[in-house]
Amino acid sequence: MLEWVRGYQRDDLVPDVVAGITGATILVPQSMAYASIAGLPPVVGLYASVVPVLAYALFGRSRQLSVGPLATISIIGAVALAKLAPAGSSRYVTYAATLALLVGAIHLALGLGRLGFLMRFLSEPLMAGFISAVGVIIITTQLGPLFGFSVPQESLAYETVYQWAKRLDQVDWSTLAIGLATIVILLVARRRPRLPTALALVIAGSLAVLAFGLQDEGIAVVGHVPSGLAGPAVPPLDWDVVRTLLPAAFAITFVGFLESITLTREYARKHHYDVTTDGELVALGVANASAGLFQGMIVTGAVTRSSIVDAAGARTQLSGVVTALVVAPLLIFVPEAFSDIPIAVLAGIVIAAVIGFVKVTEARRLWRVKRSDFWIMMLAFVSTVGLGLEFGVLLTTVASLVLIIYRVTQPRIPELGRLPGTDAFVELSRHPAAETFPGSVIIRPESPLVYTSAESIEHRLEALGPDVHTVVLDASGVNDVDATGDHALRLVAQRLHERGVRLLLVNVHDDVRDVLDASGLSAILGDDCYFASDEDAVAHLEGRADP
């Protein structure tokens, strides 16, 4: 805050105020809808739209990020909270605050510990599959409110759909019409993102309930909303409760922060300012901790709201302050304004928002670009839908780590040849017409020569035919070497020497050469084994240079 307040420009005031009011018009209906996804009273979503939003404005560096409840993390939290208390009960609400506090603590620990780099372990295809599955699961949770009857929320999405299908004879057609109309209008209104369509629908729905007595006709509404802001209170931190919620807290941290940091980096590049991963972790940690202390729910950055705030002209974090200052008076002075909102309208807002989560276009792109990434996306999607959110998060994380480890330990080591009539060396597998040198093999490891890859490179160097007398190792792709890599290279050099095979190192980086010199490997190989360029190596291979 000290940074953006000190350099605040008068010309930024009007755009920030307009963007802040616009953000509030979107945040109010969405926060209430997302609270219902989490099994919480809608007012809890409003509580999370005041103090946490202010907290991020004070500590966050992103000028366009809109912080508040999010559908994805709401459903993950609901799955964990359902193990402790019935949805909507006072204990459930209290444990939701505990979960927000835990999520804030994890964010703060990662940020203050400079561990933001850990967030890079989840690949985009895995996240796309997981988010797509979450979108499907969220839609199933809204089938009951959309169709006007109660549906037991099972642990697996297809079980919830089965329970819904068994009750289709109980459809309230008026409720369904309201919900479907909300979805259609919101989808059409996406072409004009600046318009507060969701807020307009909430107001129209409330007026219709009052004017036509729709509540008496069986249309479910939000009901009583307590007046005033929630006061500070430390939620219970019983160890059994914490232990139950901790896995979900870590999952929410990873999923929520990945979406937030992606947005903050995008807006930072677009508007030419800097953000840091660790700084954003701290800011969102403070926001979630404040949500837990003020009886709210988990918050993070949201794509839809942030894009609307950016389009509305937000220039600094003051827009977030304005958003909070718009929501707070509504809770204090006119809470009854929320009581007549039809539940079907909130369900429609949720469904319209999460339809975009199901990334069919991304799946098609991955199928076209790289099939292995497509199957990784499908693994995350199927496991999350078929086995549940918690298992999906666990499997997605483990699969990401396994994929990273596999790619690090199995580097590409292509064999090279020279394009005829040129000095260009290319991969033989892609250019079969490239020239080779009799009795010589040229290979190029495409990874650091460190403990994770040393064995693979060692095996590749030793797996040579009996007629080979010279091996050229193009080290242009080796930007680092550790003690294990140096030891492996030493063993290979000795074994090749025993077989009468020369090992030539070409294009060695200075940092790598320093390690080889310090270990004594340079002296063993001899200085004539190092070359500054490909041309020197070719001279040796063609017999034009003195060995």
GROMACS .gro file of C-alpha atoms in nm, residues 142-402:
model
  261
  142GLN     CA    1  -2.635  -2.703  -0.874
  143LEU     CA    2  -2.876  -2.946  -1.041
  144GLY     CA    3  -3.103  -2.953  -0.735
  145PRO     CA    4  -3.135  -2.572  -0.693
  146LEU     CA    5  -3.175  -2.535  -1.071
  147PHE     CA    6  -3.460  -2.786  -1.095
  148GLY     CA    7  -3.629  -2.684  -0.772
  149PHE     CA    8  -3.586  -2.991  -0.553
  150SER     CA    9  -3.338  -3.125  -0.301
  151VAL     CA   10  -3.064  -3.359  -0.421
  152PRO     CA   11  -2.833  -3.539  -0.173
  153GLN     CA   12  -2.476  -3.432  -0.241
  154GLU     CA   13  -2.281  -3.755  -0.283
  155SER     CA   14  -1.904  -3.774  -0.267
  156LEU     CA   15  -1.876  -3.859  -0.639
  157ALA     CA   16  -2.027  -3.655  -0.923
  158TYR     CA   17  -2.192  -3.945  -1.104
  159GLU     CA   18  -2.363  -4.054  -0.781
  160THR     CA   19  -2.509  -3.703  -0.743
  161VAL     CA   20  -2.632  -3.715  -1.103
  162TYR     CA   21  -2.795  -4.052  -1.032
  163GLN     CA   22  -2.974  -3.910  -0.726
  164TRP     CA   23  -3.087  -3.611  -0.936
  165ALA     CA   24  -3.216  -3.834  -1.216
  166LYS     CA   25  -3.427  -4.036  -0.969
  167ARG     CA   26  -3.610  -3.719  -0.863
  168LEU     CA   27  -3.687  -3.566  -1.201
  169ASP     CA   28  -4.057  -3.620  -1.140
  170GLN     CA   29  -4.031  -3.348  -0.871
  171VAL     CA   30  -3.921  -3.069  -1.108
  172ASP     CA   31  -4.052  -2.722  -1.027
  173TRP     CA   32  -4.094  -2.581  -1.376
  174SER     CA   33  -4.105  -2.219  -1.262
  175THR     CA   34  -3.774  -2.259  -1.079
  176LEU     CA   35  -3.620  -2.432  -1.380
  177ALA     CA   36  -3.739  -2.155  -1.611
  178ILE     CA   37  -3.579  -1.889  -1.388
  179GLY     CA   38  -3.251  -2.079  -1.370
  180LEU     CA   39  -3.230  -2.153  -1.742
  181ALA     CA   40  -3.316  -1.793  -1.830
  182THR     CA   41  -3.035  -1.675  -1.600
  183ILE     CA   42  -2.784  -1.906  -1.771
  184VAL     CA   43  -2.885  -1.808  -2.123
  185ILE     CA   44  -2.880  -1.434  -2.049
  186LEU     CA   45  -2.537  -1.455  -1.885
  187LEU     CA   46  -2.390  -1.656  -2.172
  188VAL     CA   47  -2.522  -1.409  -2.426
  189ALA     CA   48  -2.400  -1.115  -2.214
  190ARG     CA   49  -2.041  -1.240  -2.226
  191ARG     CA   50  -2.003  -1.035  -2.543
  192ARG     CA   51  -2.037  -0.723  -2.326
  193PRO     CA   52  -1.832  -0.799  -2.013
  194ARG     CA   53  -1.855  -0.447  -1.873
  195LEU     CA   54  -2.229  -0.473  -1.816
  196PRO     CA   55  -2.322  -0.587  -1.459
  197THR     CA   56  -2.554  -0.855  -1.597
  198ALA     CA   57  -2.532  -1.083  -1.294
  199LEU     CA   58  -2.626  -0.800  -1.059
  200ALA     CA   59  -2.912  -0.695  -1.288
  201LEU     CA   60  -3.047  -1.052  -1.281
  202VAL     CA   61  -3.022  -1.066  -0.902
  203ILE     CA   62  -3.215  -0.739  -0.871
  204ALA     CA   63  -3.473  -0.847  -1.131
  205GLY     CA   64  -3.522  -1.180  -0.955
  206SER     CA   65  -3.570  -1.013  -0.618
  207LEU     CA   66  -3.823  -0.764  -0.761
  208ALA     CA   67  -4.013  -1.048  -0.929
  209VAL     CA   68  -4.035  -1.236  -0.598
  210LEU     CA   69  -4.171  -0.925  -0.424
  211ALA     CA   70  -4.408  -0.822  -0.703
  212PHE     CA   71  -4.563  -1.160  -0.782
  213GLY     CA   72  -4.527  -1.341  -0.450
  214LEU     CA   73  -4.315  -1.610  -0.608
  215GLN     CA   74  -4.197  -1.735  -0.269
  216ASP     CA   75  -4.557  -1.843  -0.198
  217GLU     CA   76  -4.554  -2.029  -0.530
  218GLY     CA   77  -4.263  -2.247  -0.419
  219ILE     CA   78  -3.969  -2.044  -0.550
  220ALA     CA   79  -3.684  -2.082  -0.297
  221VAL     CA   80  -3.509  -1.760  -0.189
  222VAL     CA   81  -3.200  -1.675   0.014
  223GLY     CA   82  -3.402  -1.582   0.324
  224HIS     CA   83  -3.289  -1.389   0.630
  225VAL     CA   84  -2.948  -1.220   0.608
  226PRO     CA   85  -2.796  -1.094   0.937
  227SER     CA   86  -2.727  -0.723   0.941
  228GLY     CA   87  -2.384  -0.578   1.002
  229LEU     CA   88  -2.031  -0.699   0.941
  230ALA     CA   89  -1.893  -1.003   1.115
  231GLY     CA   90  -1.672  -0.916   1.410
  232PRO     CA   91  -1.325  -1.063   1.458
  233ALA     CA   92  -1.315  -1.405   1.621
  234VAL     CA   93  -1.050  -1.678   1.625
  235PRO     CA   94  -1.207  -2.003   1.496
  236PRO     CA   95  -1.140  -2.325   1.688
  237LEU     CA   96  -0.810  -2.492   1.609
  238ASP     CA   97  -0.880  -2.837   1.748
  239TRP     CA   98  -0.610  -3.078   1.630
  240ASP     CA   99  -0.858  -3.338   1.497
  241VAL     CA  100  -1.032  -3.068   1.293
  242VAL     CA  101  -0.703  -2.928   1.164
  243ARG     CA  102  -0.581  -3.275   1.068
  244THR     CA  103  -0.900  -3.341   0.872
  245LEU     CA  104  -0.889  -3.007   0.691
  246LEU     CA  105  -0.516  -2.988   0.623
  247PRO     CA  106  -0.510  -3.195   0.299
  248ALA     CA  107  -0.789  -2.981   0.153
  249ALA     CA  108  -0.608  -2.666   0.268
  250PHE     CA  109  -0.296  -2.767   0.073
  251ALA     CA  110  -0.505  -2.858  -0.233
  252ILE     CA  111  -0.689  -2.525  -0.218
  253THR     CA  112  -0.359  -2.339  -0.182
  254PHE     CA  113  -0.214  -2.499  -0.493
  255VAL     CA  114  -0.525  -2.469  -0.709
  256GLY     CA  115  -0.628  -2.120  -0.598
  257PHE     CA  116  -0.281  -1.969  -0.608
  258LEU     CA  117  -0.199  -2.110  -0.950
  259GLU     CA  118  -0.500  -1.931  -1.094
  260SER     CA  119  -0.415  -1.611  -0.907
  261ILE     CA  120  -0.047  -1.598  -1.000
  262THR     CA  121  -0.129  -1.668  -1.365
  263LEU     CA  122  -0.363  -1.369  -1.364
  264THR     CA  123  -0.126  -1.137  -1.176
  265ARG     CA  124   0.160  -1.212  -1.415
  266GLU     CA  125  -0.062  -1.157  -1.716
  267TYR     CA  126  -0.180  -0.817  -1.590
  268ALA     CA  127   0.170  -0.720  -1.478
  269ARG     CA  128   0.302  -0.782  -1.831
  270LYS     CA  129   0.007  -0.604  -1.987
  271HIS     CA  130   0.035  -0.292  -1.769
  272HIS     CA  131   0.415  -0.292  -1.720
  273TYR     CA  132   0.471  -0.346  -1.349
  274ASP     CA  133   0.633  -0.618  -1.139
  275VAL     CA  134   0.491  -0.892  -0.916
  276THR     CA  135   0.666  -1.171  -0.728
  277THR     CA  136   0.541  -1.520  -0.652
  278ASP     CA  137   0.643  -1.501  -0.285
  279GLY     CA  138   0.490  -1.155  -0.244
  280GLU     CA  139   0.157  -1.272  -0.386
  281LEU     CA  140   0.161  -1.573  -0.155
  282VAL     CA  141   0.196  -1.340   0.143
  283ALA     CA  142  -0.080  -1.107   0.019
  284LEU     CA  143  -0.327  -1.391  -0.040
  285GLY     CA  144  -0.220  -1.543   0.292
  286VAL     CA  145  -0.315  -1.227   0.475
  287ALA     CA  146  -0.644  -1.210   0.281
  288ASN     CA  147  -0.739  -1.568   0.372
  289ALA     CA  148  -0.628  -1.529   0.733
  290SER     CA  149  -0.851  -1.223   0.762
  291ALA     CA  150  -1.137  -1.421   0.607
  292GLY     CA  151  -1.093  -1.684   0.876
  293LEU     CA  152  -1.082  -1.423   1.152
  294PHE     CA  153  -1.393  -1.240   1.024
  295GLN     CA  154  -1.619  -1.546   0.977
  296GLY     CA  155  -1.575  -1.555   0.601
  297MET     CA  156  -1.466  -1.823   0.355
  298ILE     CA  157  -1.160  -1.889   0.141
  299VAL     CA  158  -1.073  -1.625  -0.120
  300THR     CA  159  -0.844  -1.602  -0.419
  301GLY     CA  160  -0.820  -1.423  -0.753
  302ALA     CA  161  -1.087  -1.496  -1.016
  303VAL     CA  162  -1.051  -1.484  -1.393
  304THR     CA  163  -1.399  -1.350  -1.471
  305ARG     CA  164  -1.409  -1.076  -1.210
  306SER     CA  165  -1.050  -0.969  -1.273
  307SER     CA  166  -1.105  -0.943  -1.648
  308ILE     CA  167  -1.415  -0.728  -1.590
  309VAL     CA  168  -1.231  -0.504  -1.343
  310ASP     CA  169  -0.943  -0.468  -1.588
  311ALA     CA  170  -1.185  -0.387  -1.872
  312ALA     CA  171  -1.353  -0.129  -1.646
  313GLY     CA  172  -1.021   0.057  -1.624
  314ALA     CA  173  -0.866  -0.037  -1.287
  315ARG     CA  174  -0.525   0.129  -1.253
  316THR     CA  175  -0.426   0.068  -0.889
  317GLN     CA  176  -0.526  -0.135  -0.584
  318LEU     CA  177  -0.763   0.146  -0.486
  319SER     CA  178  -1.025  -0.026  -0.702
  320GLY     CA  179  -1.024  -0.314  -0.452
  321VAL     CA  180  -1.067  -0.072  -0.164
  322VAL     CA  181  -1.368   0.080  -0.341
  323THR     CA  182  -1.518  -0.266  -0.395
  324ALA     CA  183  -1.498  -0.343  -0.022
  325LEU     CA  184  -1.641  -0.002   0.067
  326VAL     CA  185  -1.940  -0.068  -0.160
  327VAL     CA  186  -2.019  -0.412  -0.016
  328ALA     CA  187  -1.980  -0.314   0.351
  329PRO     CA  188  -2.264  -0.054   0.366
  330LEU     CA  189  -2.502  -0.298   0.198
  331LEU     CA  190  -2.442  -0.548   0.477
  332ILE     CA  191  -2.469  -0.286   0.750
  333PHE     CA  192  -2.768  -0.082   0.634
  334VAL     CA  193  -2.973  -0.284   0.383
  335PRO     CA  194  -2.918  -0.659   0.447
  336GLU     CA  195  -3.283  -0.723   0.356
  337ALA     CA  196  -3.188  -0.640  -0.004
  338PHE     CA  197  -3.038  -0.990  -0.028
  339SER     CA  198  -3.318  -1.191   0.136
  340ASP     CA  199  -3.551  -1.220  -0.168
  341ILE     CA  200  -3.291  -1.334  -0.422
  342PRO     CA  201  -3.412  -1.658  -0.586
  343ILE     CA  202  -3.180  -1.953  -0.527
  344ALA     CA  203  -3.231  -2.053  -0.892
  345VAL     CA  204  -3.073  -1.724  -1.003
  346LEU     CA  205  -2.765  -1.795  -0.792
  347ALA     CA  206  -2.749  -2.150  -0.933
  348GLY     CA  207  -2.768  -2.006  -1.285
  349ILE     CA  208  -2.486  -1.762  -1.208
  350VAL     CA  209  -2.269  -2.048  -1.086
  351ILE     CA  210  -2.338  -2.272  -1.385
  352ALA     CA  211  -2.281  -1.992  -1.637
  353ALA     CA  212  -1.952  -1.908  -1.465
  354VAL     CA  213  -1.815  -2.264  -1.460
  355ILE     CA  214  -1.921  -2.378  -1.807
  356GLY     CA  215  -1.595  -2.224  -1.923
  357PHE     CA  216  -1.407  -2.449  -1.680
  358VAL     CA  217  -1.471  -2.749  -1.906
  359LYS     CA  218  -1.182  -2.694  -2.144
  360VAL     CA  219  -1.291  -2.882  -2.455
  361THR     CA  220  -1.097  -2.647  -2.682
  362GLU     CA  221  -0.779  -2.705  -2.480
  363ALA     CA  222  -0.827  -3.083  -2.505
  364ARG     CA  223  -0.856  -3.057  -2.883
  365ARG     CA  224  -0.545  -2.839  -2.898
  366LEU     CA  225  -0.342  -3.086  -2.691
  367TRP     CA  226  -0.462  -3.378  -2.906
  368ARG     CA  227  -0.340  -3.190  -3.212
  369VAL     CA  228  -0.015  -3.055  -3.064
  370LYS     CA  229   0.107  -3.327  -2.827
  371ARG     CA  230  -0.083  -3.647  -2.752
  372SER     CA  231   0.109  -3.724  -2.433
  373ASP     CA  232  -0.010  -3.397  -2.278
  374PHE     CA  233  -0.367  -3.477  -2.388
  375TRP     CA  234  -0.357  -3.809  -2.200
  376ILE     CA  235  -0.215  -3.633  -1.894
  377MET     CA  236  -0.512  -3.395  -1.905
  378MET     CA  237  -0.751  -3.691  -1.938
  379LEU     CA  238  -0.586  -3.864  -1.642
  380ALA     CA  239  -0.653  -3.562  -1.420
  381PHE     CA  240  -1.009  -3.523  -1.552
  382VAL     CA  241  -1.119  -3.885  -1.524
  383SER     CA  242  -0.957  -3.944  -1.185
  384THR     CA  243  -1.114  -3.632  -1.035
  385VAL     CA  244  -1.464  -3.696  -1.173
  386GLY     CA  245  -1.456  -4.071  -1.112
  387LEU     CA  246  -1.273  -4.089  -0.780
  388GLY     CA  247  -1.348  -3.756  -0.614
  389LEU     CA  248  -1.185  -3.417  -0.567
  390GLU     CA  249  -0.939  -3.510  -0.294
  391PHE     CA  250  -0.807  -3.812  -0.479
  392GLY     CA  251  -0.800  -3.608  -0.799
  393VAL     CA  252  -0.586  -3.337  -0.635
  394LEU     CA  253  -0.352  -3.601  -0.490
  395LEU     CA  254  -0.319  -3.793  -0.815
  396THR     CA  255  -0.273  -3.473  -1.015
  397THR     CA  256   0.007  -3.358  -0.783
  398VAL     CA  257   0.180  -3.697  -0.779
  399ALA     CA  258   0.149  -3.730  -1.157
  400SER     CA  259   0.306  -3.385  -1.200
  401LEU     CA  260   0.601  -3.479  -0.981
  402VAL     CA  261   0.647  -3.817  -1.154
   0.00000   0.00000   0.00000
